[in-house]
CSV table of C-alpha atoms and ligand atoms in Angstrom, one decimal:
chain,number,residue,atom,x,y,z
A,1,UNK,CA,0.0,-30.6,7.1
A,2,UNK,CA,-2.6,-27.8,8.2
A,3,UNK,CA,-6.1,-27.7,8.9
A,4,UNK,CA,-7.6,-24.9,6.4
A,5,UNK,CA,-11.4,-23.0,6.2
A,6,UNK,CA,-11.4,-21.4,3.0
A,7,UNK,CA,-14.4,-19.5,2.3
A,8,UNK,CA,-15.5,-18.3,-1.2
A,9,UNK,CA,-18.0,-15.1,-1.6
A,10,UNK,CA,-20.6,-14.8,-3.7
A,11,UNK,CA,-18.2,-13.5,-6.9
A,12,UNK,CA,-15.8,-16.0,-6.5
A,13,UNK,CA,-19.0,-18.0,-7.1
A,14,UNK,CA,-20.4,-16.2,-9.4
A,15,UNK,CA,-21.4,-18.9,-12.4
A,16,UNK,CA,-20.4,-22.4,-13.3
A,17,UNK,CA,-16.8,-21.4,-14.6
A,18,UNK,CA,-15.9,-19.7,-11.5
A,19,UNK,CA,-16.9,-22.4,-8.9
A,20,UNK,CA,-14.9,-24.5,-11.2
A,21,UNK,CA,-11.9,-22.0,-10.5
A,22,UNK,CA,-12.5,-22.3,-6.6
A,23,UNK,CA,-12.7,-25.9,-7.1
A,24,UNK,CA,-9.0,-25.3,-8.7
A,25,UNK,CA,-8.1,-23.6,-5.4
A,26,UNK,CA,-9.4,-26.2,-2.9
A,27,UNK,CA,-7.0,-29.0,-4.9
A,28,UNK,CA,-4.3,-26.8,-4.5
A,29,UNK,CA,-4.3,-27.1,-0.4
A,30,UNK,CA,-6.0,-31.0,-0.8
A,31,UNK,CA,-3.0,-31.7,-3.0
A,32,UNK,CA,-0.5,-30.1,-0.2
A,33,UNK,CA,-1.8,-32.4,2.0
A,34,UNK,CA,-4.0,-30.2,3.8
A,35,UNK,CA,-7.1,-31.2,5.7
A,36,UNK,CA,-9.8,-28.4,4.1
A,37,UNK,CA,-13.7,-27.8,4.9
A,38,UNK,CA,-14.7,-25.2,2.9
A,39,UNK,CA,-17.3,-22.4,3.2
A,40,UNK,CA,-19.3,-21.3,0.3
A,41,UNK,CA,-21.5,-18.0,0.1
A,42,UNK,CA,-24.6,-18.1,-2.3
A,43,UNK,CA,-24.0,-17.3,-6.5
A,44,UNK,CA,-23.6,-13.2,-6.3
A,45,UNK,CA,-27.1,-11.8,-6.8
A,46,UNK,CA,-28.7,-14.7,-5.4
A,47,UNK,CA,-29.5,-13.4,-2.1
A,48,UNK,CA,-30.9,-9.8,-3.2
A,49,UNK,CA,-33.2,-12.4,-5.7
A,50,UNK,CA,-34.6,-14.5,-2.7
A,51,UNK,CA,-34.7,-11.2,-0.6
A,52,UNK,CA,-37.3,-9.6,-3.6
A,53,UNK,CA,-38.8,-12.2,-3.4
A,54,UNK,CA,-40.0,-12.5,0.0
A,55,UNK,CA,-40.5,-9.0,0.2
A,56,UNK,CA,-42.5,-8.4,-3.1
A,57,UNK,CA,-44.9,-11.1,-2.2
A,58,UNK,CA,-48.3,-8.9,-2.9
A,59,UNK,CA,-50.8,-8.9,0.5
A,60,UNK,CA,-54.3,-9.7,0.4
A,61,UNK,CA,-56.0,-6.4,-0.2
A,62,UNK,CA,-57.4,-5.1,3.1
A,63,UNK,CA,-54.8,-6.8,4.9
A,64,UNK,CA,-52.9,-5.6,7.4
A,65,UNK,CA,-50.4,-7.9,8.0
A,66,UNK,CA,-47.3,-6.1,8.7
A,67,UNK,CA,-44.4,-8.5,8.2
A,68,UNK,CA,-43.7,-11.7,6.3
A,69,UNK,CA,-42.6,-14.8,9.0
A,70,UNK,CA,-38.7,-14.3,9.4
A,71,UNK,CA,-38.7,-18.2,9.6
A,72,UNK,CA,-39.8,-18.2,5.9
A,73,UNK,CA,-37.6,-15.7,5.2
A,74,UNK,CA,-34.8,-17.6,6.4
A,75,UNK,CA,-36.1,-20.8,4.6
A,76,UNK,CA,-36.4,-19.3,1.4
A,77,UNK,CA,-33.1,-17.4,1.4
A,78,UNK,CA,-30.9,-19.9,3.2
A,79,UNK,CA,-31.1,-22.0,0.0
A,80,UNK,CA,-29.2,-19.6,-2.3
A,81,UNK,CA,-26.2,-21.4,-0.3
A,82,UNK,CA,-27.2,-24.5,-0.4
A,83,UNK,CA,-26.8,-24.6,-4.8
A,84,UNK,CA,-23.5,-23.6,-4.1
A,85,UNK,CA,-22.2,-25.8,-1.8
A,86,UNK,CA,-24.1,-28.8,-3.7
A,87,UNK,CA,-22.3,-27.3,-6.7
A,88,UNK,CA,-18.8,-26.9,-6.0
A,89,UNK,CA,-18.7,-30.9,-4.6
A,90,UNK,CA,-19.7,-32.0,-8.0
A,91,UNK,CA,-16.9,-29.6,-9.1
A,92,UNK,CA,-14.7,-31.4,-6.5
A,93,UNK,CA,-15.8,-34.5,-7.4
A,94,UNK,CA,-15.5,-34.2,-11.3
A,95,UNK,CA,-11.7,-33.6,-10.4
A,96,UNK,CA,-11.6,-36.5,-8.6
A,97,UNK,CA,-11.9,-35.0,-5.0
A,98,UNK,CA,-13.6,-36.7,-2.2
A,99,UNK,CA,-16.1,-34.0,-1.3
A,100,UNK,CA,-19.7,-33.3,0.2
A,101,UNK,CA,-21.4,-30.7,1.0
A,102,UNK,CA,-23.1,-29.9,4.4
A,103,UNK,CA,-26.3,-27.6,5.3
A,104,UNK,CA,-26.0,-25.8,8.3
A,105,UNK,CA,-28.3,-28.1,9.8
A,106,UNK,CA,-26.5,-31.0,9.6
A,107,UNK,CA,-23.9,-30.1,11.1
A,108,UNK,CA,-25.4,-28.6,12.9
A,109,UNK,CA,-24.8,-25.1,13.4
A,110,UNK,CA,-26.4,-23.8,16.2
A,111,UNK,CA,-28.2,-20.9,16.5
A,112,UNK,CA,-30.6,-18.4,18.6
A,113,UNK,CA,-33.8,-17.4,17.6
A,114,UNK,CA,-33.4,-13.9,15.7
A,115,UNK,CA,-34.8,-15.3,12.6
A,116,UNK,CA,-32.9,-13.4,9.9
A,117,UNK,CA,-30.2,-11.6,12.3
A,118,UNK,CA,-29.2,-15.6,14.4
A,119,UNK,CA,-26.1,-15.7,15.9
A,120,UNK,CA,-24.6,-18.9,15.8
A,121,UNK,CA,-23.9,-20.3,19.8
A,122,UNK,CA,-22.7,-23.5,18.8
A,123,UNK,CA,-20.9,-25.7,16.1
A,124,UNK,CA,-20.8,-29.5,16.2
A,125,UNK,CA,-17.4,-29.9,14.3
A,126,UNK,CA,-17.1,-33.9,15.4
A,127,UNK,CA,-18.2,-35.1,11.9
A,128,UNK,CA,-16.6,-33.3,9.7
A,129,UNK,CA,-13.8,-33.0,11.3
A,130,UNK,CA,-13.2,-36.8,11.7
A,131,UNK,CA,-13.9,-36.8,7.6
A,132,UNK,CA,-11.5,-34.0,6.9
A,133,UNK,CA,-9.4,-36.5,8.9
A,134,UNK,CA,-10.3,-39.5,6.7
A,135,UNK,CA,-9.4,-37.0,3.4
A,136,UNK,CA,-13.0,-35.4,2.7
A,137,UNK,CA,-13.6,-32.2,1.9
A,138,UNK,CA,-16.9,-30.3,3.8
A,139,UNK,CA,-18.5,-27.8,1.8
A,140,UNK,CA,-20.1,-26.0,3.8
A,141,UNK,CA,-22.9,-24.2,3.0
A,142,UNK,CA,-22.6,-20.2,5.0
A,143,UNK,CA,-24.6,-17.9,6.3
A,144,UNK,CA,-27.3,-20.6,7.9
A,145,UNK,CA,-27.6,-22.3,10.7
A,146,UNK,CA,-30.2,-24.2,12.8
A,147,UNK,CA,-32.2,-22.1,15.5
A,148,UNK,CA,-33.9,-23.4,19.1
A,149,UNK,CA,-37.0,-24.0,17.3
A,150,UNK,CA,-35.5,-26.7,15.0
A,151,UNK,CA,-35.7,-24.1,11.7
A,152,UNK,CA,-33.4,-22.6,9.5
A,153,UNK,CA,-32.1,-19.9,10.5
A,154,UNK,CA,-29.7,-16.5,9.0
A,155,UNK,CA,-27.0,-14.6,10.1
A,156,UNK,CA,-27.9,-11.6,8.4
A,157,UNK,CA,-26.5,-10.0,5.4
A,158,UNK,CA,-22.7,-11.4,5.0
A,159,UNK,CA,-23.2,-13.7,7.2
A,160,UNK,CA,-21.6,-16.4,5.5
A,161,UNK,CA,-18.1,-14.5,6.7
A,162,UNK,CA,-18.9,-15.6,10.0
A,163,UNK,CA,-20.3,-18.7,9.3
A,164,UNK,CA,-16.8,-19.1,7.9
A,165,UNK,CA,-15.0,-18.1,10.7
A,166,UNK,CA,-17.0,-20.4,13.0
A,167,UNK,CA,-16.1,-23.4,11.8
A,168,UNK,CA,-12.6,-22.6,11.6
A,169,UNK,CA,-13.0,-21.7,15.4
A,170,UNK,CA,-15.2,-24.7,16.0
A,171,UNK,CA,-12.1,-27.5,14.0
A,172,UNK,CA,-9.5,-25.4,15.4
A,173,UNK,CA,-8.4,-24.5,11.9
A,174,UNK,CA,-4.7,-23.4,11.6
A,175,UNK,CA,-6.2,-20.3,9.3
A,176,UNK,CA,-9.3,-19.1,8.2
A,177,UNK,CA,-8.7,-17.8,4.1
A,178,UNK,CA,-11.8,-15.3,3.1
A,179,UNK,CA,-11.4,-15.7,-0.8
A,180,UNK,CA,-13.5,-12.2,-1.7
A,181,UNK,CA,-13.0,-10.3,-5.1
A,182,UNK,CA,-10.1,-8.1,-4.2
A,183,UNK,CA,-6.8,-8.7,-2.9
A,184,UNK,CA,-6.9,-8.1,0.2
A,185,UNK,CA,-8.1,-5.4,3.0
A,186,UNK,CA,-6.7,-1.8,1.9
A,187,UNK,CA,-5.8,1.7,3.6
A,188,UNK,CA,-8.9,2.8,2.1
A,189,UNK,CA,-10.9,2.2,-0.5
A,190,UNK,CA,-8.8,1.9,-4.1
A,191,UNK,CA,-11.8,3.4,-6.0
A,192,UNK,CA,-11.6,6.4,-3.9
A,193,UNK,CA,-8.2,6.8,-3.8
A,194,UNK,CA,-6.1,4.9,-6.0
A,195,UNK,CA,-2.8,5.4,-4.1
A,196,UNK,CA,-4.4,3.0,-2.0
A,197,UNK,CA,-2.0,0.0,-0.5
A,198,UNK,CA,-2.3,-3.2,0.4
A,199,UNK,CA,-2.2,-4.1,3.7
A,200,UNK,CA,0.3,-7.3,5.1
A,201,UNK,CA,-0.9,-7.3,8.3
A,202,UNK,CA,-3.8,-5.6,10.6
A,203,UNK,CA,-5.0,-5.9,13.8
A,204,UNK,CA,-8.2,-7.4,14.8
A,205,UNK,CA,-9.1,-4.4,16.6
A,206,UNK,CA,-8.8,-2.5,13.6
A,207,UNK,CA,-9.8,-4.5,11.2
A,208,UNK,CA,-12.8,-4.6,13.8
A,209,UNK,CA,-13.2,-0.8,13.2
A,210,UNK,CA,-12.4,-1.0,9.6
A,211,UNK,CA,-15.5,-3.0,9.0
A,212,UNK,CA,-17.5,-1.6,11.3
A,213,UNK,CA,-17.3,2.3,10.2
A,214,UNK,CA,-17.5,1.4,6.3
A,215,UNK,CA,-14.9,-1.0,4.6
A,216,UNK,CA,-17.1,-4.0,3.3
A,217,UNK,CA,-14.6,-6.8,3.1
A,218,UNK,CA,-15.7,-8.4,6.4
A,219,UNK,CA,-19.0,-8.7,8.5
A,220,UNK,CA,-18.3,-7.6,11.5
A,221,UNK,CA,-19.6,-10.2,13.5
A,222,UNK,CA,-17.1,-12.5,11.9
A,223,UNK,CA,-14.0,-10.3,13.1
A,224,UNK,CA,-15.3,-10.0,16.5
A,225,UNK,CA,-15.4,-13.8,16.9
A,226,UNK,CA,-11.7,-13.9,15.2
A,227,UNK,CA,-10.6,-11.6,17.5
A,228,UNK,CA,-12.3,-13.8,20.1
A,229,UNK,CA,-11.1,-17.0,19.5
A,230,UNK,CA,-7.6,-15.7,18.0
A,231,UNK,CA,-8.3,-17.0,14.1
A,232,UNK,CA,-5.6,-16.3,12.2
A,233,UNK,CA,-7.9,-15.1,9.3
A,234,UNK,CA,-6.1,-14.3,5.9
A,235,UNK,CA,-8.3,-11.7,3.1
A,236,UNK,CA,-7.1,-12.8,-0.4
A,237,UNK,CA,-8.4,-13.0,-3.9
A,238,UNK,CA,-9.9,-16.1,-5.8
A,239,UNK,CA,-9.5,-14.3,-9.0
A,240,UNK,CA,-5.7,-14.5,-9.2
A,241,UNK,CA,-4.4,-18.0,-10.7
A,242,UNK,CA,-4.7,-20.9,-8.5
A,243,UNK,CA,-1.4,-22.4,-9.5
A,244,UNK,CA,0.6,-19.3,-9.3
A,245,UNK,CA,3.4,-19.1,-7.5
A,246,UNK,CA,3.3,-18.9,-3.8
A,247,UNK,CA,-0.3,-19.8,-3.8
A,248,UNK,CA,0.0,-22.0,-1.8
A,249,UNK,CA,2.2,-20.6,0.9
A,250,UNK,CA,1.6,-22.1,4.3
A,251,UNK,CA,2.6,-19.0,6.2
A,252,UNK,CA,2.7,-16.2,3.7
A,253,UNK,CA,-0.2,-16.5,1.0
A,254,UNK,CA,-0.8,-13.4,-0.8
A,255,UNK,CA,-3.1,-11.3,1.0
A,256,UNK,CA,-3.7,-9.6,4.2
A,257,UNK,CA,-3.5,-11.2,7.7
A,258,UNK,CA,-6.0,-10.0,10.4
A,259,UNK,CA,-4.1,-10.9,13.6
A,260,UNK,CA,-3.1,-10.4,17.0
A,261,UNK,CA,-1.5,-6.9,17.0
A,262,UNK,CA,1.6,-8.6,19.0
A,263,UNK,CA,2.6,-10.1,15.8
A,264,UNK,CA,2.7,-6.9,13.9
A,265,UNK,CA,5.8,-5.9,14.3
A,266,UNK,CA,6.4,-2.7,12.5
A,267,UNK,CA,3.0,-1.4,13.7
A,268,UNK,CA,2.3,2.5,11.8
A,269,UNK,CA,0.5,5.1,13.6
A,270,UNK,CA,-2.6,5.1,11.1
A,271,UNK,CA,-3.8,1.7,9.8
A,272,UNK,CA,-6.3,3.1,7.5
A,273,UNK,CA,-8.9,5.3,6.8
A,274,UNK,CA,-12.4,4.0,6.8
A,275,UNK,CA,-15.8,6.3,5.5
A,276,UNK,CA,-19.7,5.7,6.1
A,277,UNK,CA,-21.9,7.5,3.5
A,278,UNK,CA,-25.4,7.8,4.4
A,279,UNK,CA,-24.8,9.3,8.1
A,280,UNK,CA,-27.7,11.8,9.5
A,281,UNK,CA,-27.2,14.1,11.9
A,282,UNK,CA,-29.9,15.3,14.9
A,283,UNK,CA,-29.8,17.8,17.2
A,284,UNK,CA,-32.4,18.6,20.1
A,285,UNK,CA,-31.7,21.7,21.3
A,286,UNK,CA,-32.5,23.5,24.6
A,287,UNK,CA,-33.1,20.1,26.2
A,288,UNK,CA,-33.5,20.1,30.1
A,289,UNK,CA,-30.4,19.8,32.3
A,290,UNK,CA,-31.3,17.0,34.4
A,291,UNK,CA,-30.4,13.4,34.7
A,292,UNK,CA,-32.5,10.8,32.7
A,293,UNK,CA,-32.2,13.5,29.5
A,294,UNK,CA,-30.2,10.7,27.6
A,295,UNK,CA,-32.0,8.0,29.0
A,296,UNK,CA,-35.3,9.5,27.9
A,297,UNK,CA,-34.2,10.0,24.2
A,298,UNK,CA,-31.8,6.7,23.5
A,299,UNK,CA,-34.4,4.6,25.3
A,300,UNK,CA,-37.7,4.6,22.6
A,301,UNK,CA,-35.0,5.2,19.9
A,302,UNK,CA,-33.5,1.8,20.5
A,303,UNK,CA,-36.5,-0.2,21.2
A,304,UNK,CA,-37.4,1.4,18.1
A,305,UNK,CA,-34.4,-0.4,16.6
A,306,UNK,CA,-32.7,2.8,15.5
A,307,UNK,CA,-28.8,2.7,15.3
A,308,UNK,CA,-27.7,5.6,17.1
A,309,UNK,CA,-23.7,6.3,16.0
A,310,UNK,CA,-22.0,9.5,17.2
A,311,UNK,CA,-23.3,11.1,20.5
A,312,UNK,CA,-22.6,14.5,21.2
A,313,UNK,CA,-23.5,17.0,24.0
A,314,UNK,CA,-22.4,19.8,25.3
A,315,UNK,CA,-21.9,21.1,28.6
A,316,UNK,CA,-24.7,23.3,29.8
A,317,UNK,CA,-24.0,27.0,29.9
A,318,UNK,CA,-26.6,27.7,33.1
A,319,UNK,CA,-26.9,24.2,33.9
A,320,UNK,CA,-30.2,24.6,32.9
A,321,UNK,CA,-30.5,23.6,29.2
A,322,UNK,CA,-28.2,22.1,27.3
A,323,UNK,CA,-27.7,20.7,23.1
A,324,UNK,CA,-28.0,17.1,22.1
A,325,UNK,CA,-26.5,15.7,18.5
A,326,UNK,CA,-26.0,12.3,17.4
A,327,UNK,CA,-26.0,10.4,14.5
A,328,UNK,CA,-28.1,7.6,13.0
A,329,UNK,CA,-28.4,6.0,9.1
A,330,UNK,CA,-29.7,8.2,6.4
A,331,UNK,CA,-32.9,5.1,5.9
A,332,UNK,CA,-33.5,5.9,9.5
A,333,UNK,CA,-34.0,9.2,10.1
A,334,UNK,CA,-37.9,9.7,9.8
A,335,UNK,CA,-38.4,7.2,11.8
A,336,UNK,CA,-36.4,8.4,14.6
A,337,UNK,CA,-38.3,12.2,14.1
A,338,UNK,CA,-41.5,9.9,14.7
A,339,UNK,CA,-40.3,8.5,17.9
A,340,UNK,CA,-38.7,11.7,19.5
A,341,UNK,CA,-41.6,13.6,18.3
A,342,UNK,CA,-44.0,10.8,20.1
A,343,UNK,CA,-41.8,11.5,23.0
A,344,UNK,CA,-41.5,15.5,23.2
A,345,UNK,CA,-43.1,15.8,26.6
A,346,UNK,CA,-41.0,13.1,28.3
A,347,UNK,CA,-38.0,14.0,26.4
A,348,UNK,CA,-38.4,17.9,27.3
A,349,UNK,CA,-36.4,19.9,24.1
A,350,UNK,CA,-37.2,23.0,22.6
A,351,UNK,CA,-36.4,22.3,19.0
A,352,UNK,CA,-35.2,19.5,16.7
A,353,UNK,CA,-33.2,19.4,13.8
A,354,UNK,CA,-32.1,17.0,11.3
A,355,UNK,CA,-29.8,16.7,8.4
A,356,UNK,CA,-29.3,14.5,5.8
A,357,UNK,CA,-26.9,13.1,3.6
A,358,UNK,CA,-23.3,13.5,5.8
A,359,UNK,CA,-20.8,11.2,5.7
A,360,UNK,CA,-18.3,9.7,9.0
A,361,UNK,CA,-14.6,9.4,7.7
A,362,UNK,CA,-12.2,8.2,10.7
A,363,UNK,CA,-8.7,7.4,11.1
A,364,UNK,CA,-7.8,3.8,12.5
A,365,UNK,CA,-4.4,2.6,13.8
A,366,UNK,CA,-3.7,0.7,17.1
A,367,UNK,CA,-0.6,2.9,16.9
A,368,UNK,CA,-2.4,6.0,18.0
A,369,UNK,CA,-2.8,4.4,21.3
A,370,UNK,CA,0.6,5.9,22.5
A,371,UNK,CA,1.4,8.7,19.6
A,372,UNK,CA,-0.6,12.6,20.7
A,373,UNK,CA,-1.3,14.8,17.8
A,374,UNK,CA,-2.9,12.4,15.7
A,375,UNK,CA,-6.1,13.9,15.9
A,376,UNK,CA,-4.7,17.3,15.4
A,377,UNK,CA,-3.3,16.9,12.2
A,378,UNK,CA,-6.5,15.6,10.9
A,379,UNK,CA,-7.8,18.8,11.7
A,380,UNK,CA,-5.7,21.0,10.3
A,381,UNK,CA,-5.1,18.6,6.9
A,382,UNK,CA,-8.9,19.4,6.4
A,383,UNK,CA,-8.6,22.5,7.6
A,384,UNK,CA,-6.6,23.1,4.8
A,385,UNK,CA,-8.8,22.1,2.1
A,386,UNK,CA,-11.7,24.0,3.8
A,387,UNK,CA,-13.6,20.7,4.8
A,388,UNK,CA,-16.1,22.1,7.8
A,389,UNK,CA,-16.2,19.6,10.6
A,390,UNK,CA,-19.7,18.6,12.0
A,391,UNK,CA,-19.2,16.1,15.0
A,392,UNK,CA,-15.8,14.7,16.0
A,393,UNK,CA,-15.6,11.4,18.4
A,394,UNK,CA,-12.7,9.4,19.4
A,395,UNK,CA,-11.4,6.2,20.7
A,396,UNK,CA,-8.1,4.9,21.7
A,397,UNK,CA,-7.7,3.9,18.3
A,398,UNK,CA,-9.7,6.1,15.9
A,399,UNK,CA,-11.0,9.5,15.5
A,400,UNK,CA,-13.9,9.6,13.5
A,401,UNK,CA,-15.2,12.8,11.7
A,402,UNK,CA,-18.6,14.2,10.6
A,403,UNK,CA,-18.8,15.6,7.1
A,404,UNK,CA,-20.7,17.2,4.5
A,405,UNK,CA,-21.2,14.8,1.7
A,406,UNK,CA,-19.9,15.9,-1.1
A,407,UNK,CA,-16.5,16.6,0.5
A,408,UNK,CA,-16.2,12.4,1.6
A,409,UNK,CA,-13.8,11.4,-1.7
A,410,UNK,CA,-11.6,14.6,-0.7
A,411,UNK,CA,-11.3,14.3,3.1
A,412,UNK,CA,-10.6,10.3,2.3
A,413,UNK,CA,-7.8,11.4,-0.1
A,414,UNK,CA,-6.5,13.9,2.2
A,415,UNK,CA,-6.1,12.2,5.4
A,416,UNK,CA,-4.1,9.2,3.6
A,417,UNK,CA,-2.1,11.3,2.3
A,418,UNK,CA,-1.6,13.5,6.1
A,419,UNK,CA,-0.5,9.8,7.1
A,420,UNK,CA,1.5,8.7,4.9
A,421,UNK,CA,-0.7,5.5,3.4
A,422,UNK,CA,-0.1,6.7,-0.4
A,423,UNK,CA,1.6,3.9,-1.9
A,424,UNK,CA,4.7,5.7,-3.8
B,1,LIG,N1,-25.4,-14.7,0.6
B,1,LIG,C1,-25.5,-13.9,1.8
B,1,LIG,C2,-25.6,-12.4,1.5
B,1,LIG,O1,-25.5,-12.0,0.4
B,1,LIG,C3,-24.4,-14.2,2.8
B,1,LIG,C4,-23.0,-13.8,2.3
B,1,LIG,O2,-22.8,-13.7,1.1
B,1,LIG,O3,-22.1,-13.7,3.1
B,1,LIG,O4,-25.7,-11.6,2.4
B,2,MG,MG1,-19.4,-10.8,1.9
């Protein structure tokens, strides 16, 4: 007998018919004995709905409010998970299930104040762990919690991943299974490059990466605290049959483990390749040489709430001037022109340009950690396809690489391929 999270997203939820599938897959692991608290993301669509609707509501001519309350945000789209987890225990139940479901209050969930971005601090798992104990199954509802201030509260756009993740953490849950519309996590993305493979195992580091520089199967937030608290967490589809064989496998379910990279045991050199469309690029150029340069521009950019991604700068000629380039969202960009252009004096640069529309491919694996002339052969791979290189920056365990936009599908293609990821 195991303890099991499984946690359904928002197509495996999709209408009636599906929750009545998931239901199907939660009787599977109830009929194996299991102890199971599930966690359910809102119907798929749902969330965009409430988010329109918060954000369409018209103003008062004349006023200048210039935000809606993020607590009434979070109360009006915190309930697209509650339907669904009030929903699939009536499926539960109509199969004869004992099952109920749970808001994130009454657990509760804990949370911090960042009303529409909360991280969760805290999970009460006492009750419903006892009832998993006594044979019930929690539905839980994701992505809320319960902030300082006694309110709902939202962990921001895929939350419900970490919600998910969590509780398993919180029930000390044997595995974590994140039931999501594909298979499993990939090389790359399969609609870019069919050759794409599944993945058995990866790494929490890189899965960290993956999701963080473009694959969407995962919030981040959720594989950081997997990483943290070691949850063996398992990717996997709810569209394949419940009942099929090997289903229901206790160590080996279909899908792709995100683990500790000591129990990958045949670990490749390259993992994956991950992309981010929607990249801009800025440079300052003929920026004073003097300390504080950096401090000066990152500073108002950040309290401005500007993502900055790639930094580049180069080593003054005279040490005198010198070139700054990073990178920061496409959405973002006029903004961050406002701020540095606010700051000109302080900052102290000659010119500043910007370009739009650039795309960040980069190369994961854990493996390049003790392999050289990894990041070389990227090179000359796009090299060969006459792919111009922007901005290059590295890690232990990824090289990441600043394109033109057009050439993303192409460079994607070719540096599986350099690697060897094609499936054959
Ligand atoms: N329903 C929320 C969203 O769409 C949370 C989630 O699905 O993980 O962002
Ligand atoms: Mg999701």
């Amino acid at each position: 007998m195991a303890r099991i999270v499984m946690k359904f997203g928002g197509t495996s939820v999709a209408d009636l018919n599906r929750i009545h599938n998931v239901a199907r897959h939660v009787k599977r692991e109830v009929d194996a004995g299991h102890e199971v608290a599930v966690v359910v993301s809102a119907m798929s669509g749902k969330t965009n709905e409430l988010v329109g609707w918060v954000e369409n509501m018209p103003k008062v001519a004349g006023s200048n409010a210039p935000f809606y309350d993020a607590r009434e945000y979070d109360a009006v789209v915190a309930s697209g998970e509650q339907v669904t987890s009030g929903l699939l225990a009536i499926a539960l139940q109509s199969m004869g299930i004992n099952a109920r479901s749970w808001q994130g209050w009454q657990l509760p969930i804990r949370t911090d104040n960042a009303h529409g971005a909360a991280r969760i601090l805290d999970i009460d798992g006492t009750d419903i762990t006892r009832r998993m104990g006594e044979g019930q199954v929690a539905v839980v509802a994701g992505f809320q919690g319960l902030g300082p201030d006694n309110r709902l509260a939202t962990l921001g756009r895929g939350g419900s991943d970490t919600s998910a993740v969590a509780i398993a953490a919180a029930v000390k849950a044997d595995r974590c299974d994140i039931y999501t519309d594909v298979a499993g996590v990939y090389t790359t993305d399969p609609r870019i490059e069919p050759k794409a493979r599944r993945l058995k195992k990866i790494a929490f580091e890189e899965m960290l990466e993956m999701a963080s520089l473009g694959a969407k199967v995962l919030q981040v937030r959720s594989v950081e605290l997997a990483m943290v608290h070691k949850v063996r967490t398992f990717v996997r589809s709810s569209f394949e049959d419940p009942d099929a064989p090997g289903m229901g496998d206790l160590m080996n379910p279909p899908g792709t483990l995100i683990c500790d990279e000591d129990e990958i045991v045949e670990q490749e050199v390259v993992t994956g390749i991950a992309y981010a469309k929607d990249e801009a690029q800025i440079s300052l150029r003929r920026l004073a040489d003097r300390p504080g340069v950096s401090a000066a521009i990152f500073g108002p950019l950040a309290e401005a709430h500007i993502n900055v991604d790639m930094i580049v700068q180069n080593i003054s000629e005279d040490g005198s001037k010198t070139d700054m380039t990073f990178t920061v969202p496409s959405g973002d960009v006029d903004k961050a022109l406002r701020v540095l252009g606010d700051n000109k004096e302080k900052i102290g640069y000659d010119v500043i340009q910007s370009e739009s529309g650039l795309v960040k491919v980069s190369v994961i694996g854990i493996g390049m950690r003790s392999h050289a002339g990894v990041a070389a052969s990227a090179f000359r791979a796009l090299a060969d396809k006459g792919i111009n290189i922007k901005a290059i920056t590295t890690s232990e365990i990824k090289i990441s690489i600043l394109i033109d936009g057009p050439y993303a599908e192409l460079a994607v293609r070719t540096l599986h391929s350099t690697y060897g990821l094609d499936k054959s």
